[in-house]
Amino acid sequence: YKKLKCNFPRCRTMVTNDEKCEASGKFDVRGYYSADIPSPVYLPLGMEEGTWMSFQRFQGEADFAPASDRKFAFNAIFSMSTNKDRVDLAKTIARHAADNPLRVFTDISNKWTANVNSPKTTQLSTDDYMEVLLDSVFTLAPAGGNPECYRIFEAVEAGSIPVFLKADLDMEGSRCAHSLQHWRNSPALIVDMWDDLYPTMTVLMNNTTELDARQERMGMWYEKYMRKITADFEDLMLAPLPATDTTDSEDMVLAKVTAAKGKKWKKTKIKGKKTKKTKR
């Protein structure tokens, strides 16, 4: 970070892929929020590219189905290898599979797979995954390496309400403290423990009018939230850069830094007009 700022004083810096919140330095923008790491702007993950493309093929600009018309009460699509709490959730779902009348969709794998569209994997393709989200009232969003994951944003975009574990919102003692605190007051469903999932879901599914209203509130909250995120980022990028006594050089608009553990730092330059030498 210090070397970057020394070489490019007239730039904005962003750290990405820092899932464990281990990058040091006062970056202007960061992905993966942490209440313990000051940063003027936070950019959430949003949808994964492959899933977004599938979403466009299935949904496009059309209105999605209301919650009351959806086939599944909730879906549980995740791998257990990225967080031990997911193993507990998988056991909870298995216990209720035979004796609960709720219609749910589950696809729980042992290991995480980078390319789910590969013919070598048995996991759901992005097309199948998006079809399920578009037909689910709720989507379980258990924490993986970080509580923030693409699934949260993909669910809301598909009109499905995310379900969080309360402890995942807090992440007390973690470098990524309160990583999902922005969602605490959203219409998303928050449970104290995964054992509460089925009793809570059974009550909610019996009130279809409230389900539709909650779905609508979720969409409105999300749109307002993402608009503010976008505005904050644009304000930062359009704000005047600090004046410097540099010689003719490229005007650095943005330097994007990748600080994932085990990887080298990378700099990405966007060229601009050359600046003139100034005197003071």
CSV table of C-alpha atoms in Angstrom, one decimal, residues 14-23 25 27-48 82 86 112 142-153 168 171 174-183 225 229 257-261 263:
chain,number,residue,atom,x,y,z
A,14,MET,CA,-9.2,-0.3,-3.9
A,15,VAL,CA,-8.6,-3.6,-2.3
A,16,THR,CA,-10.5,-6.6,-3.6
A,17,ASN,CA,-10.6,-10.4,-2.9
A,18,ASP,CA,-9.7,-9.6,0.7
A,19,GLU,CA,-12.2,-12.2,2.0
A,20,LYS,CA,-10.4,-12.5,5.4
A,21,CYS,CA,-10.0,-8.8,5.9
A,22,GLU,CA,-6.2,-9.1,6.2
A,23,ALA,CA,-5.1,-6.2,3.9
A,25,GLY,CA,-3.5,0.3,4.5
A,27,PHE,CA,-7.6,2.2,1.0
A,28,ASP,CA,-10.2,4.5,-0.6
A,29,VAL,CA,-12.5,1.6,-1.6
A,30,ARG,CA,-12.7,-2.0,-0.3
A,31,GLY,CA,-14.8,-5.0,-1.0
A,32,TYR,CA,-15.8,-7.2,2.0
A,33,TYR,CA,-16.8,-4.7,4.7
A,34,SER,CA,-15.3,-4.6,8.2
A,35,ALA,CA,-16.3,-2.2,10.9
A,36,ASP,CA,-12.7,-2.4,12.2
A,37,ILE,CA,-11.1,-1.2,8.9
A,38,PRO,CA,-11.9,2.4,8.0
A,39,SER,CA,-12.6,3.0,4.3
A,40,PRO,CA,-14.5,5.9,2.7
A,41,VAL,CA,-16.4,3.6,0.4
A,42,TYR,CA,-17.4,-0.1,0.5
A,43,LEU,CA,-18.4,-1.9,-2.7
A,44,PRO,CA,-20.4,-5.1,-2.2
A,45,LEU,CA,-19.9,-8.2,-4.3
A,46,GLY,CA,-23.2,-8.1,-6.2
A,47,MET,CA,-24.1,-11.0,-8.5
A,48,GLU,CA,-21.5,-13.4,-9.9
A,82,THR,CA,-16.0,-23.4,3.5
A,86,ARG,CA,-22.7,-25.0,7.2
A,112,TRP,CA,-16.7,-25.9,-3.1
A,142,PRO,CA,-25.0,-19.3,5.6
A,143,ALA,CA,-21.6,-17.7,5.9
A,144,GLY,CA,-18.7,-19.2,4.0
A,145,GLY,CA,-15.2,-17.9,4.2
A,146,ASN,CA,-16.9,-14.5,4.8
A,147,PRO,CA,-20.6,-13.9,5.6
A,148,GLU,CA,-20.9,-11.8,2.4
A,149,CYS,CA,-21.4,-14.0,-0.6
A,150,TYR,CA,-22.8,-13.6,-4.2
A,151,ARG,CA,-25.9,-15.7,-3.1
A,152,ILE,CA,-27.3,-12.8,-1.0
A,153,PHE,CA,-27.4,-10.4,-4.0
A,168,ASP,CA,-23.0,-14.1,10.9
A,171,MET,CA,-18.8,-11.8,13.4
A,174,SER,CA,-13.3,-11.6,13.5
A,175,ARG,CA,-11.2,-9.3,11.3
A,176,CYS,CA,-14.3,-8.8,9.2
A,177,ALA,CA,-16.4,-7.6,12.2
A,178,HIS,CA,-20.0,-6.8,11.5
A,179,SER,CA,-19.5,-7.6,7.8
A,180,LEU,CA,-23.2,-7.7,7.1
A,181,GLN,CA,-24.3,-4.9,9.5
A,182,HIS,CA,-26.0,-3.1,6.6
A,183,TRP,CA,-28.5,-5.9,6.3
A,225,TYR,CA,-29.3,0.4,-0.6
A,229,ILE,CA,-23.6,2.5,-2.6
A,257,VAL,CA,-5.2,-3.5,-5.8
A,258,THR,CA,-5.7,-7.2,-5.3
A,259,ALA,CA,-4.6,-8.3,-1.9
A,260,ALA,CA,-5.8,-11.8,-1.6
A,261,LYS,CA,-3.8,-14.0,0.8
A,263,LYS,CA,-1.2,-13.6,-4.1
